Amino acid sequence: MSGPDPSALGPDPSALGPDPSALGPDPSAEGSAAAAGDPAPVPARATADAPSADVAPAVSATLPGEHRGGFQREFTEPVPITQTTKTEADWTAAPAPRAADALPRSGAWALVFGILGLGVSFLVGWGFLIGLVGAGLAIAALRRPWESRSLAVWALCLSLVSVVYSAGWLWWASTQGPLFG
């Protein structure tokens, strides 16, 4: 019977790194070596090469924020006036906008579309689009404070009645015969 399998004992010692005895003397043993009379090792001295031709030597090292002498006067010192300036502005009043031009009006148009939609819906069912336009304009007129509220309410009511009549016509037409074949 042979001994245990080497792979079962753990990792290969050569895979862990170099042998500690090959690295040199142990630094903790220096005191014992000096006591034995061996001289202490001398550390290597760092050297720097001369700068290349594209490096400019610094004249002086300054700290960030240090004054470098770039200002010739204080910030709050008065600035000399070289020419006279005008201090008052010339104001011209702009013409006042007319209220009729500036504000859109949709109440009267909503009433026109409401009456037209109601008239068309008495004859055919496809007049509901005119009623929808009138209802939209009437709602817009109700949301604007400069529009006549009574005019917008009449327009909305007539437009909705025209949509109801048109829907009735379309329902009646759908019950009268086969629409799709």
PDB file of C-alpha atoms in Angstrom:
ATOM      1  CA  MET A   1       0.000   0.000   0.000  1.00  0.00           C
ATOM      2  CA  SER A   2       1.372   3.401  -0.971  1.00  0.00           C
ATOM      3  CA  GLY A   3       1.155   6.741   0.919  1.00  0.00           C
ATOM      4  CA  PRO A   4      -1.603   9.301   0.655  1.00  0.00           C
ATOM      5  CA  ASP A   5      -2.326  11.012  -2.661  1.00  0.00           C
ATOM      6  CA  PRO A   6      -0.278  14.298  -2.873  1.00  0.00           C
ATOM      7  CA  SER A   7      -3.185  16.178  -4.487  1.00  0.00           C
ATOM      8  CA  ALA A   8      -5.410  15.426  -1.497  1.00  0.00           C
ATOM      9  CA  LEU A   9      -2.969  17.091   0.934  1.00  0.00           C
ATOM     10  CA  GLY A  10      -3.412  20.632  -0.430  1.00  0.00           C
ATOM     11  CA  PRO A  11      -1.966  22.926  -3.070  1.00  0.00           C
ATOM     12  CA  ASP A  12       1.398  22.375  -4.607  1.00  0.00           C
ATOM     13  CA  PRO A  13       4.035  24.339  -2.614  1.00  0.00           C
ATOM     14  CA  SER A  14       5.728  25.510  -5.832  1.00  0.00           C
ATOM     15  CA  ALA A  15       2.457  27.210  -6.936  1.00  0.00           C
ATOM     16  CA  LEU A  16       2.402  29.443  -3.834  1.00  0.00           C
ATOM     17  CA  GLY A  17       5.364  31.574  -4.857  1.00  0.00           C
ATOM     18  CA  PRO A  18       9.138  31.653  -4.464  1.00  0.00           C
ATOM     19  CA  ASP A  19      10.925  29.998  -1.645  1.00  0.00           C
ATOM     20  CA  PRO A  20      11.249  32.378   1.378  1.00  0.00           C
ATOM     21  CA  SER A  21      14.919  31.526   1.788  1.00  0.00           C
ATOM     22  CA  ALA A  22      15.583  32.790  -1.762  1.00  0.00           C
ATOM     23  CA  LEU A  23      14.204  36.281  -0.960  1.00  0.00           C
ATOM     24  CA  GLY A  24      17.093  37.253   1.247  1.00  0.00           C
ATOM     25  CA  PRO A  25      17.601  37.769   4.941  1.00  0.00           C
ATOM     26  CA  ASP A  26      14.611  38.215   7.220  1.00  0.00           C
ATOM     27  CA  PRO A  27      14.271  41.920   8.269  1.00  0.00           C
ATOM     28  CA  SER A  28      13.354  40.880  11.777  1.00  0.00           C
ATOM     29  CA  ALA A  29      16.672  39.064  12.026  1.00  0.00           C
ATOM     30  CA  GLU A  30      18.701  42.254  11.345  1.00  0.00           C
ATOM     31  CA  GLY A  31      19.073  43.010  15.014  1.00  0.00           C
ATOM     32  CA  SER A  32      20.450  39.554  15.651  1.00  0.00           C
ATOM     33  CA  ALA A  33      22.766  39.883  12.620  1.00  0.00           C
ATOM     34  CA  ALA A  34      24.086  43.233  13.872  1.00  0.00           C
ATOM     35  CA  ALA A  35      24.659  41.673  17.228  1.00  0.00           C
ATOM     36  CA  ALA A  36      26.615  38.930  15.505  1.00  0.00           C
ATOM     37  CA  GLY A  37      28.911  41.503  13.892  1.00  0.00           C
ATOM     38  CA  ASP A  38      27.558  41.484  10.309  1.00  0.00           C
ATOM     39  CA  PRO A  39      27.217  44.983   8.753  1.00  0.00           C
ATOM     40  CA  ALA A  40      23.674  46.210   8.037  1.00  0.00           C
ATOM     41  CA  PRO A  41      22.717  46.358   4.339  1.00  0.00           C
ATOM     42  CA  VAL A  42      22.923  49.825   2.732  1.00  0.00           C
ATOM     43  CA  PRO A  43      19.767  50.863   0.822  1.00  0.00           C
ATOM     44  CA  ALA A  44      20.195  51.837  -2.830  1.00  0.00           C
ATOM     45  CA  ARG A  45      20.229  55.562  -3.535  1.00  0.00           C
ATOM     46  CA  ALA A  46      17.538  56.922  -5.896  1.00  0.00           C
ATOM     47  CA  THR A  47      18.848  58.914  -8.823  1.00  0.00           C
ATOM     48  CA  ALA A  48      17.049  61.130 -11.346  1.00  0.00           C
ATOM     49  CA  ASP A  49      18.163  61.825 -14.868  1.00  0.00           C
ATOM     50  CA  ALA A  50      18.539  65.366 -16.160  1.00  0.00           C
ATOM     51  CA  PRO A  51      15.334  66.785 -17.730  1.00  0.00           C
ATOM     52  CA  SER A  52      14.963  66.551 -21.473  1.00  0.00           C
ATOM     53  CA  ALA A  53      14.999  69.603 -23.735  1.00  0.00           C
ATOM     54  CA  ASP A  54      11.194  69.910 -23.906  1.00  0.00           C
ATOM     55  CA  VAL A  55      10.860  70.431 -20.135  1.00  0.00           C
ATOM     56  CA  ALA A  56      11.089  74.030 -18.911  1.00  0.00           C
ATOM     57  CA  PRO A  57      12.360  74.464 -15.372  1.00  0.00           C
ATOM     58  CA  ALA A  58       9.987  76.150 -12.944  1.00  0.00           C
ATOM     59  CA  VAL A  59      11.052  79.608 -11.768  1.00  0.00           C
ATOM     60  CA  SER A  60       9.244  79.290  -8.478  1.00  0.00           C
ATOM     61  CA  ALA A  61       6.623  77.010  -7.030  1.00  0.00           C
ATOM     62  CA  THR A  62       3.399  78.834  -6.138  1.00  0.00           C
ATOM     63  CA  LEU A  63       0.483  77.621  -4.137  1.00  0.00           C
ATOM     64  CA  PRO A  64      -3.019  77.625  -5.598  1.00  0.00           C
ATOM     65  CA  GLY A  65      -4.718  80.962  -4.979  1.00  0.00           C
ATOM     66  CA  GLU A  66      -1.458  82.782  -4.293  1.00  0.00           C
ATOM     67  CA  HIS A  67      -1.240  86.311  -5.755  1.00  0.00           C
ATOM     68  CA  ARG A  68       0.895  86.334  -8.877  1.00  0.00           C
ATOM     69  CA  GLY A  69       1.011  90.088  -9.455  1.00  0.00           C
ATOM     70  CA  GLY A  70      -1.448  90.197 -12.387  1.00  0.00           C
ATOM     71  CA  PHE A  71      -3.697  93.002 -11.063  1.00  0.00           C
ATOM     72  CA  GLN A  72      -2.704  96.654 -11.291  1.00  0.00           C
ATOM     73  CA  ARG A  73      -5.460  98.157  -9.136  1.00  0.00           C
ATOM     74  CA  GLU A  74      -7.941  97.064  -6.518  1.00  0.00           C
ATOM     75  CA  PHE A  75     -11.309  95.724  -7.572  1.00  0.00           C
ATOM     76  CA  THR A  76     -13.215  98.543  -5.874  1.00  0.00           C
ATOM     77  CA  GLU A  77     -11.073 101.372  -7.188  1.00  0.00           C
ATOM     78  CA  PRO A  78     -13.036 103.888  -9.313  1.00  0.00           C
ATOM     79  CA  VAL A  79     -12.736 103.467 -13.054  1.00  0.00           C
ATOM     80  CA  PRO A  80     -11.900 106.631 -14.987  1.00  0.00           C
ATOM     81  CA  ILE A  81     -14.711 107.911 -17.231  1.00  0.00           C
ATOM     82  CA  THR A  82     -13.512 108.417 -20.770  1.00  0.00           C
ATOM     83  CA  GLN A  83     -16.735 109.660 -22.393  1.00  0.00           C
ATOM     84  CA  THR A  84     -20.037 111.149 -21.291  1.00  0.00           C
ATOM     85  CA  THR A  85     -22.973 108.793 -21.309  1.00  0.00           C
ATOM     86  CA  LYS A  86     -26.702 109.488 -21.235  1.00  0.00           C
ATOM     87  CA  THR A  87     -28.340 108.125 -18.093  1.00  0.00           C
ATOM     88  CA  GLU A  88     -32.034 108.676 -18.906  1.00  0.00           C
ATOM     89  CA  ALA A  89     -33.790 106.378 -21.353  1.00  0.00           C
ATOM     90  CA  ASP A  90     -36.088 107.708 -24.069  1.00  0.00           C
ATOM     91  CA  TRP A  91     -39.407 105.966 -23.618  1.00  0.00           C
ATOM     92  CA  THR A  92     -42.098 106.002 -26.236  1.00  0.00           C
ATOM     93  CA  ALA A  93     -45.455 104.605 -25.292  1.00  0.00           C
ATOM     94  CA  ALA A  94     -46.562 101.654 -27.383  1.00  0.00           C
ATOM     95  CA  PRO A  95     -50.042 101.892 -28.827  1.00  0.00           C
ATOM     96  CA  ALA A  96     -52.595 100.176 -26.645  1.00  0.00           C
ATOM     97  CA  PRO A  97     -53.968  96.983 -28.194  1.00  0.00           C
ATOM     98  CA  ARG A  98     -57.651  96.999 -28.999  1.00  0.00           C
ATOM     99  CA  ALA A  99     -59.639  94.460 -27.002  1.00  0.00           C
ATOM    100  CA  ALA A 100     -61.593  93.312 -30.044  1.00  0.00           C
ATOM    101  CA  ASP A 101     -58.415  92.467 -31.953  1.00  0.00           C
ATOM    102  CA  ALA A 102     -56.553  90.726 -29.159  1.00  0.00           C
ATOM    103  CA  LEU A 103     -59.207  88.320 -27.891  1.00  0.00           C
ATOM    104  CA  PRO A 104     -60.534  85.466 -30.027  1.00  0.00           C
ATOM    105  CA  ARG A 105     -64.306  85.151 -30.293  1.00  0.00           C
ATOM    106  CA  SER A 106     -65.906  81.749 -30.721  1.00  0.00           C
ATOM    107  CA  GLY A 107     -69.351  82.158 -29.123  1.00  0.00           C
ATOM    108  CA  ALA A 108     -71.041  83.541 -32.250  1.00  0.00           C
ATOM    109  CA  TRP A 109     -69.452  80.868 -34.438  1.00  0.00           C
ATOM    110  CA  ALA A 110     -70.597  78.192 -32.013  1.00  0.00           C
ATOM    111  CA  LEU A 111     -74.184  79.480 -32.266  1.00  0.00           C
ATOM    112  CA  VAL A 112     -73.991  79.484 -36.078  1.00  0.00           C
ATOM    113  CA  PHE A 113     -72.730  75.882 -36.133  1.00  0.00           C
ATOM    114  CA  GLY A 114     -75.336  74.857 -33.538  1.00  0.00           C
ATOM    115  CA  ILE A 115     -78.260  76.266 -35.610  1.00  0.00           C
ATOM    116  CA  LEU A 116     -76.846  74.891 -38.866  1.00  0.00           C
ATOM    117  CA  GLY A 117     -76.245  71.463 -37.295  1.00  0.00           C
ATOM    118  CA  LEU A 118     -79.797  71.350 -35.906  1.00  0.00           C
ATOM    119  CA  GLY A 119     -81.245  72.213 -39.314  1.00  0.00           C
ATOM    120  CA  VAL A 120     -79.180  69.549 -41.089  1.00  0.00           C
ATOM    121  CA  SER A 121     -79.965  66.926 -38.415  1.00  0.00           C
ATOM    122  CA  PHE A 122     -83.729  67.333 -39.139  1.00  0.00           C
ATOM    123  CA  LEU A 123     -83.050  66.151 -42.696  1.00  0.00           C
ATOM    124  CA  VAL A 124     -80.138  63.627 -42.542  1.00  0.00           C
ATOM    125  CA  GLY A 125     -78.152  61.839 -39.875  1.00  0.00           C
ATOM    126  CA  TRP A 126     -74.729  62.821 -41.143  1.00  0.00           C
ATOM    127  CA  GLY A 127     -75.035  66.355 -39.779  1.00  0.00           C
ATOM    128  CA  PHE A 128     -73.645  65.318 -36.382  1.00  0.00           C
ATOM    129  CA  LEU A 129     -70.176  66.570 -37.378  1.00  0.00           C
ATOM    130  CA  ILE A 130     -71.521  70.122 -37.633  1.00  0.00           C
ATOM    131  CA  GLY A 131     -73.038  69.733 -34.169  1.00  0.00           C
ATOM    132  CA  LEU A 132     -69.718  68.463 -32.754  1.00  0.00           C
ATOM    133  CA  VAL A 133     -67.876  71.502 -34.138  1.00  0.00           C
ATOM    134  CA  GLY A 134     -70.521  73.783 -32.618  1.00  0.00           C
ATOM    135  CA  ALA A 135     -70.259  72.021 -29.229  1.00  0.00           C
ATOM    136  CA  GLY A 136     -66.477  72.335 -29.223  1.00  0.00           C
ATOM    137  CA  LEU A 137     -66.594  76.039 -29.989  1.00  0.00           C
ATOM    138  CA  ALA A 138     -69.314  76.561 -27.365  1.00  0.00           C
ATOM    139  CA  ILE A 139     -67.210  74.851 -24.672  1.00  0.00           C
ATOM    140  CA  ALA A 140     -64.257  77.040 -25.638  1.00  0.00           C
ATOM    141  CA  ALA A 141     -66.482  80.118 -25.386  1.00  0.00           C
ATOM    142  CA  LEU A 142     -67.710  79.077 -21.930  1.00  0.00           C
ATOM    143  CA  ARG A 143     -64.117  78.883 -20.689  1.00  0.00           C
ATOM    144  CA  ARG A 144     -63.289  82.430 -21.811  1.00  0.00           C
ATOM    145  CA  PRO A 145     -64.392  85.199 -19.447  1.00  0.00           C
ATOM    146  CA  TRP A 146     -64.819  87.820 -22.203  1.00  0.00           C
ATOM    147  CA  GLU A 147     -67.362  85.725 -24.166  1.00  0.00           C
ATOM    148  CA  SER A 148     -71.118  86.099 -23.691  1.00  0.00           C
ATOM    149  CA  ARG A 149     -72.126  83.258 -21.387  1.00  0.00           C
ATOM    150  CA  SER A 150     -75.766  83.156 -22.519  1.00  0.00           C
ATOM    151  CA  LEU A 151     -74.713  82.977 -26.179  1.00  0.00           C
ATOM    152  CA  ALA A 152     -72.309  80.095 -25.417  1.00  0.00           C
ATOM    153  CA  VAL A 153     -74.967  78.176 -23.431  1.00  0.00           C
ATOM    154  CA  TRP A 154     -77.503  78.507 -26.286  1.00  0.00           C
ATOM    155  CA  ALA A 155     -74.852  77.350 -28.773  1.00  0.00           C
ATOM    156  CA  LEU A 156     -73.936  74.342 -26.614  1.00  0.00           C
ATOM    157  CA  CYS A 157     -77.567  73.290 -26.118  1.00  0.00           C
ATOM    158  CA  LEU A 158     -78.456  73.576 -29.818  1.00  0.00           C
ATOM    159  CA  SER A 159     -75.280  71.718 -30.823  1.00  0.00           C
ATOM    160  CA  LEU A 160     -75.982  68.845 -28.421  1.00  0.00           C
ATOM    161  CA  VAL A 161     -79.610  68.617 -29.587  1.00  0.00           C
ATOM    162  CA  SER A 162     -78.383  68.420 -33.185  1.00  0.00           C
ATOM    163  CA  VAL A 163     -76.022  65.576 -32.245  1.00  0.00           C
ATOM    164  CA  VAL A 164     -78.910  63.714 -30.545  1.00  0.00           C
ATOM    165  CA  TYR A 165     -81.180  64.136 -33.591  1.00  0.00           C
ATOM    166  CA  SER A 166     -78.387  62.969 -35.886  1.00  0.00           C
ATOM    167  CA  ALA A 167     -77.762  59.931 -33.677  1.00  0.00           C
ATOM    168  CA  GLY A 168     -81.496  59.145 -33.855  1.00  0.00           C
ATOM    169  CA  TRP A 169     -81.422  59.351 -37.649  1.00  0.00           C
ATOM    170  CA  LEU A 170     -78.378  57.050 -37.807  1.00  0.00           C
ATOM    171  CA  TRP A 171     -79.992  54.539 -35.443  1.00  0.00           C
ATOM    172  CA  TRP A 172     -83.227  54.529 -37.481  1.00  0.00           C
ATOM    173  CA  ALA A 173     -81.269  54.047 -40.714  1.00  0.00           C
ATOM    174  CA  SER A 174     -79.376  51.118 -39.219  1.00  0.00           C
ATOM    175  CA  THR A 175     -82.649  49.312 -38.334  1.00  0.00           C
ATOM    176  CA  GLN A 176     -84.186  49.718 -41.810  1.00  0.00           C
ATOM    177  CA  GLY A 177     -81.991  47.396 -43.796  1.00  0.00           C
ATOM    178  CA  PRO A 178     -78.713  45.538 -44.033  1.00  0.00           C
ATOM    179  CA  LEU A 179     -75.880  48.053 -44.018  1.00  0.00           C
ATOM    180  CA  PHE A 180     -73.034  45.630 -44.599  1.00  0.00           C
ATOM    181  CA  GLY A 181     -74.235  43.039 -47.076  1.00  0.00           C
TER     182      GLY A 181
END
